[in-house]
Amino acid sequence: MPTDVLLTHTSRGATGQYARCMASQWQTLGRRLGKIAETIVFREGPKVLRQLQGSEFVQRGLQRGLEAIGVVETEQQTAIPGRPVTNRSVPTAHRARRIEYTPDLDGRADPGEIVWTWVVYEDDPSQGKDRPVLVVGRDGTVLLGLMLSSQERHESDLDWVALGSGSWDYDGRPSWVRLDRVLDVPEEGIRREGAILDVERFTIVATHLRARFSWS
């Protein structure tokens, strides 16, 4: 066999072996990377998902996305011009006082009633949401209210206590009430009376306020 032909065959053989070796190494690397990715997903995925589910920012983003494609009805996202909004909250202990159960749907909000008002977002005061609020006191024309939420992520939060469902939520969803912050609600900012919370559930809330936040 001519020398040049022999060299050509030898060169091609070496190239083929090198290519097969590199392919095997890339396959091995791919499998290892796949296992690493799988480990990260299964170990860290649930944690990341819980963090995302617990983010009000993410929840609002999902809500807006669903509204944009028509999956859910759009909630009112702007306050009524000229009507006061609820834009101030303080630690509950700063509003400590005697708490009484005196509901009376006479047009004047009283402790034990759940009313609706526009509450601005803590992280974005330019936006807000129409929310149900449990009235627990009054300072003149300013109501002291505890915010309600139907987000299930509050179930394991010690600063929230379960209320169950009621007529204040048209969809019959269970609600939780926030204990560690009191909203200063301008009485003129109430949109509508929602409901009267029964005395048994109000007593549960009052017990927490007395035990943890120096109310009497």
Tab-separated table of N, CA and C in Angstrom, residues 16-83:
chain	number	residue	atom	x	y	z
A	16	GLY	N	-11.375	9.599	14.127
A	16	GLY	CA	-12.618	8.951	14.538
A	16	GLY	C	-12.602	8.562	15.997
A	17	GLN	N	-11.453	8.025	16.460
A	17	GLN	CA	-11.344	7.650	17.865
A	17	GLN	C	-11.464	8.884	18.766
A	18	TYR	N	-10.834	9.973	18.342
A	18	TYR	CA	-10.894	11.211	19.132
A	18	TYR	C	-12.329	11.737	19.219
A	19	ALA	N	-13.030	11.677	18.083
A	19	ALA	CA	-14.411	12.168	18.051
A	19	ALA	C	-15.296	11.330	18.967
A	20	ARG	N	-15.090	9.985	18.912
A	20	ARG	CA	-15.900	9.112	19.770
A	20	ARG	C	-15.599	9.355	21.249
A	21	CYS	N	-14.331	9.587	21.546
A	21	CYS	CA	-13.936	9.865	22.933
A	21	CYS	C	-14.573	11.156	23.437
A	22	MET	N	-14.529	12.205	22.603
A	22	MET	CA	-15.124	13.487	22.992
A	22	MET	C	-16.634	13.371	23.159
A	23	ALA	N	-17.277	12.620	22.276
A	23	ALA	CA	-18.726	12.440	22.368
A	23	ALA	C	-19.094	11.745	23.670
A	24	SER	N	-18.298	10.733	24.042
A	24	SER	CA	-18.553	10.015	25.290
A	24	SER	C	-18.393	10.933	26.498
A	25	GLN	N	-17.362	11.782	26.456
A	25	GLN	CA	-17.131	12.710	27.566
A	25	GLN	C	-18.269	13.728	27.687
A	26	TRP	N	-18.736	14.219	26.542
A	26	TRP	CA	-19.848	15.177	26.572
A	26	TRP	C	-21.124	14.518	27.096
A	27	GLN	N	-21.350	13.264	26.719
A	27	GLN	CA	-22.524	12.551	27.222
A	27	GLN	C	-22.441	12.367	28.732
A	28	THR	N	-21.239	12.011	29.213
A	28	THR	CA	-21.049	11.852	30.659
A	28	THR	C	-21.284	13.172	31.389
A	29	LEU	N	-20.732	14.261	30.832
A	29	LEU	CA	-20.921	15.579	31.432
A	29	LEU	C	-22.395	15.965	31.433
A	30	GLY	N	-23.088	15.667	30.329
A	30	GLY	CA	-24.510	15.992	30.247
A	30	GLY	C	-25.322	15.263	31.304
A	31	ARG	N	-24.994	13.971	31.522
A	31	ARG	CA	-25.719	13.203	32.537
A	31	ARG	C	-25.469	13.765	33.933
A	32	ARG	N	-24.204	14.153	34.191
A	32	ARG	CA	-23.878	14.714	35.507
A	32	ARG	C	-24.595	16.038	35.745
A	33	LEU	N	-24.592	16.894	34.724
A	33	LEU	CA	-25.299	18.174	34.851
A	33	LEU	C	-26.793	17.954	35.047
A	34	GLY	N	-27.333	16.946	34.358
A	34	GLY	CA	-28.750	16.634	34.515
A	34	GLY	C	-29.078	16.212	35.928
A	35	LYS	N	-28.195	15.398	36.532
A	35	LYS	CA	-28.423	14.955	37.912
A	35	LYS	C	-28.322	16.119	38.888
A	36	ILE	N	-27.348	17.013	38.628
A	36	ILE	CA	-27.209	18.195	39.486
A	36	ILE	C	-28.456	19.067	39.405
A	37	ALA	N	-28.939	19.304	38.186
A	37	ALA	CA	-30.147	20.121	38.005
A	37	ALA	C	-31.347	19.471	38.682
A	38	GLU	N	-31.448	18.147	38.546
A	38	GLU	CA	-32.568	17.431	39.163
A	38	GLU	C	-32.521	17.564	40.683
A	39	THR	N	-31.314	17.468	41.252
A	39	THR	CA	-31.159	17.607	42.702
A	39	THR	C	-31.569	18.995	43.169
A	40	ILE	N	-31.139	20.022	42.427
A	40	ILE	CA	-31.483	21.399	42.792
A	40	ILE	C	-32.985	21.610	42.737
A	41	VAL	N	-33.622	21.114	41.684
A	41	VAL	CA	-35.064	21.301	41.515
A	41	VAL	C	-35.832	20.647	42.648
A	42	PHE	N	-35.483	19.393	42.971
A	42	PHE	CA	-36.243	18.664	43.981
A	42	PHE	C	-35.954	19.147	45.396
A	43	ARG	N	-34.721	19.615	45.635
A	43	ARG	CA	-34.379	20.078	46.980
A	43	ARG	C	-34.798	21.513	47.227
A	44	GLU	N	-34.536	22.381	46.255
A	44	GLU	CA	-34.776	23.808	46.430
A	44	GLU	C	-36.076	24.283	45.807
A	45	GLY	N	-36.606	23.503	44.863
A	45	GLY	CA	-37.827	23.931	44.178
A	45	GLY	C	-38.983	24.232	45.110
A	46	PRO	N	-39.340	23.301	46.031
A	46	PRO	CA	-40.460	23.567	46.944
A	46	PRO	C	-40.244	24.808	47.794
A	47	LYS	N	-38.992	25.034	48.232
A	47	LYS	CA	-38.704	26.215	49.038
A	47	LYS	C	-38.936	27.489	48.245
A	48	VAL	N	-38.420	27.514	47.020
A	48	VAL	CA	-38.603	28.694	46.162
A	48	VAL	C	-40.076	28.922	45.868
A	49	LEU	N	-40.810	27.823	45.620
A	49	LEU	CA	-42.234	27.942	45.325
A	49	LEU	C	-42.984	28.522	46.506
A	50	ARG	N	-42.649	28.075	47.724
A	50	ARG	CA	-43.315	28.625	48.908
A	50	ARG	C	-43.031	30.106	49.052
A	51	GLN	N	-41.792	30.503	48.770
A	51	GLN	CA	-41.446	31.917	48.872
A	51	GLN	C	-42.216	32.751	47.859
A	52	LEU	N	-42.363	32.219	46.658
A	52	LEU	CA	-43.121	32.940	45.635
A	52	LEU	C	-44.586	33.028	46.003
A	53	GLN	N	-45.139	31.926	46.533
A	53	GLN	CA	-46.544	31.927	46.919
A	53	GLN	C	-46.799	32.901	48.049
A	54	GLY	N	-45.788	33.128	48.882
A	54	GLY	CA	-45.960	34.023	50.011
A	54	GLY	C	-45.705	35.478	49.688
A	55	SER	N	-45.375	35.788	48.464
A	55	SER	CA	-45.065	37.154	48.075
A	55	SER	C	-46.309	37.854	47.547
A	56	GLU	N	-46.695	38.925	48.211
A	56	GLU	CA	-47.863	39.678	47.746
A	56	GLU	C	-47.580	40.303	46.386
A	57	PHE	N	-46.324	40.669	46.138
A	57	PHE	CA	-45.958	41.240	44.840
A	57	PHE	C	-46.226	40.236	43.731
A	58	VAL	N	-45.830	38.977	43.957
A	58	VAL	CA	-46.063	37.933	42.957
A	58	VAL	C	-47.550	37.675	42.801
A	59	GLN	N	-48.276	37.648	43.919
A	59	GLN	CA	-49.714	37.411	43.855
A	59	GLN	C	-50.405	38.479	43.010
A	60	ARG	N	-49.999	39.739	43.195
A	60	ARG	CA	-50.607	40.813	42.411
A	60	ARG	C	-50.251	40.667	40.942
A	61	GLY	N	-49.006	40.260	40.668
A	61	GLY	CA	-48.597	40.062	39.279
A	61	GLY	C	-49.400	38.972	38.600
A	62	LEU	N	-49.619	37.869	39.298
A	62	LEU	CA	-50.427	36.779	38.747
A	62	LEU	C	-51.859	37.233	38.522
A	63	GLN	N	-52.394	37.997	39.480
A	63	GLN	CA	-53.759	38.489	39.350
A	63	GLN	C	-53.904	39.357	38.106
A	64	ARG	N	-52.950	40.240	37.888
A	64	ARG	CA	-53.021	41.126	36.725
A	64	ARG	C	-52.891	40.341	35.430
A	65	GLY	N	-52.049	39.304	35.445
A	65	GLY	CA	-51.909	38.475	34.257
A	65	GLY	C	-53.192	37.750	33.913
A	66	LEU	N	-53.858	37.209	34.927
A	66	LEU	CA	-55.125	36.511	34.709
A	66	LEU	C	-56.205	37.477	34.232
A	67	GLU	N	-56.182	38.696	34.783
A	67	GLU	CA	-57.156	39.694	34.338
A	67	GLU	C	-56.910	40.059	32.873
A	68	ALA	N	-55.640	40.148	32.498
A	68	ALA	CA	-55.302	40.565	31.131
A	68	ALA	C	-55.798	39.572	30.090
A	69	ILE	N	-55.782	38.281	30.430
A	69	ILE	CA	-56.230	37.275	29.459
A	69	ILE	C	-57.682	36.880	29.677
A	70	GLY	N	-58.351	37.570	30.615
A	70	GLY	CA	-59.780	37.358	30.794
A	70	GLY	C	-60.161	36.135	31.595
A	71	VAL	N	-59.207	35.562	32.354
A	71	VAL	CA	-59.527	34.378	33.152
A	71	VAL	C	-60.333	34.756	34.387
A	72	VAL	N	-60.022	35.901	34.983
A	72	VAL	CA	-60.762	36.376	36.145
A	72	VAL	C	-61.245	37.787	35.865
A	73	GLU	N	-62.270	38.187	36.608
A	73	GLU	CA	-62.803	39.527	36.446
A	73	GLU	C	-61.847	40.536	37.063
A	74	THR	N	-61.754	41.683	36.440
A	74	THR	CA	-60.880	42.729	36.936
A	74	THR	C	-61.468	43.379	38.172
A	75	GLU	N	-60.652	43.439	39.252
A	75	GLU	CA	-61.088	44.139	40.441
A	75	GLU	C	-60.865	45.635	40.253
A	76	GLN	N	-61.630	46.419	41.022
A	76	GLN	CA	-61.446	47.852	40.948
A	76	GLN	C	-60.052	48.192	41.459
A	77	GLN	N	-59.245	48.876	40.667
A	77	GLN	CA	-57.860	49.138	41.016
A	77	GLN	C	-57.579	50.620	41.221
A	78	THR	N	-58.601	51.443	41.269
A	78	THR	CA	-58.406	52.859	41.531
A	78	THR	C	-59.379	53.311	42.603
A	79	ALA	N	-58.905	54.214	43.456
A	79	ALA	CA	-59.759	54.739	44.511
A	79	ALA	C	-60.764	55.720	43.925
A	80	ILE	N	-61.892	55.895	44.612
A	80	ILE	CA	-62.901	56.856	44.173
A	80	ILE	C	-62.356	58.266	44.382
A	81	PRO	N	-62.304	59.087	43.347
A	81	PRO	CA	-61.763	60.442	43.482
A	81	PRO	C	-62.490	61.222	44.574
A	82	GLY	N	-61.719	61.895	45.420
A	82	GLY	CA	-62.294	62.720	46.462
A	82	GLY	C	-62.635	61.984	47.740
A	83	ARG	N	-62.614	60.665	47.723
A	83	ARG	CA	-62.933	59.902	48.934
A	83	ARG	C	-61.638	59.524	49.642
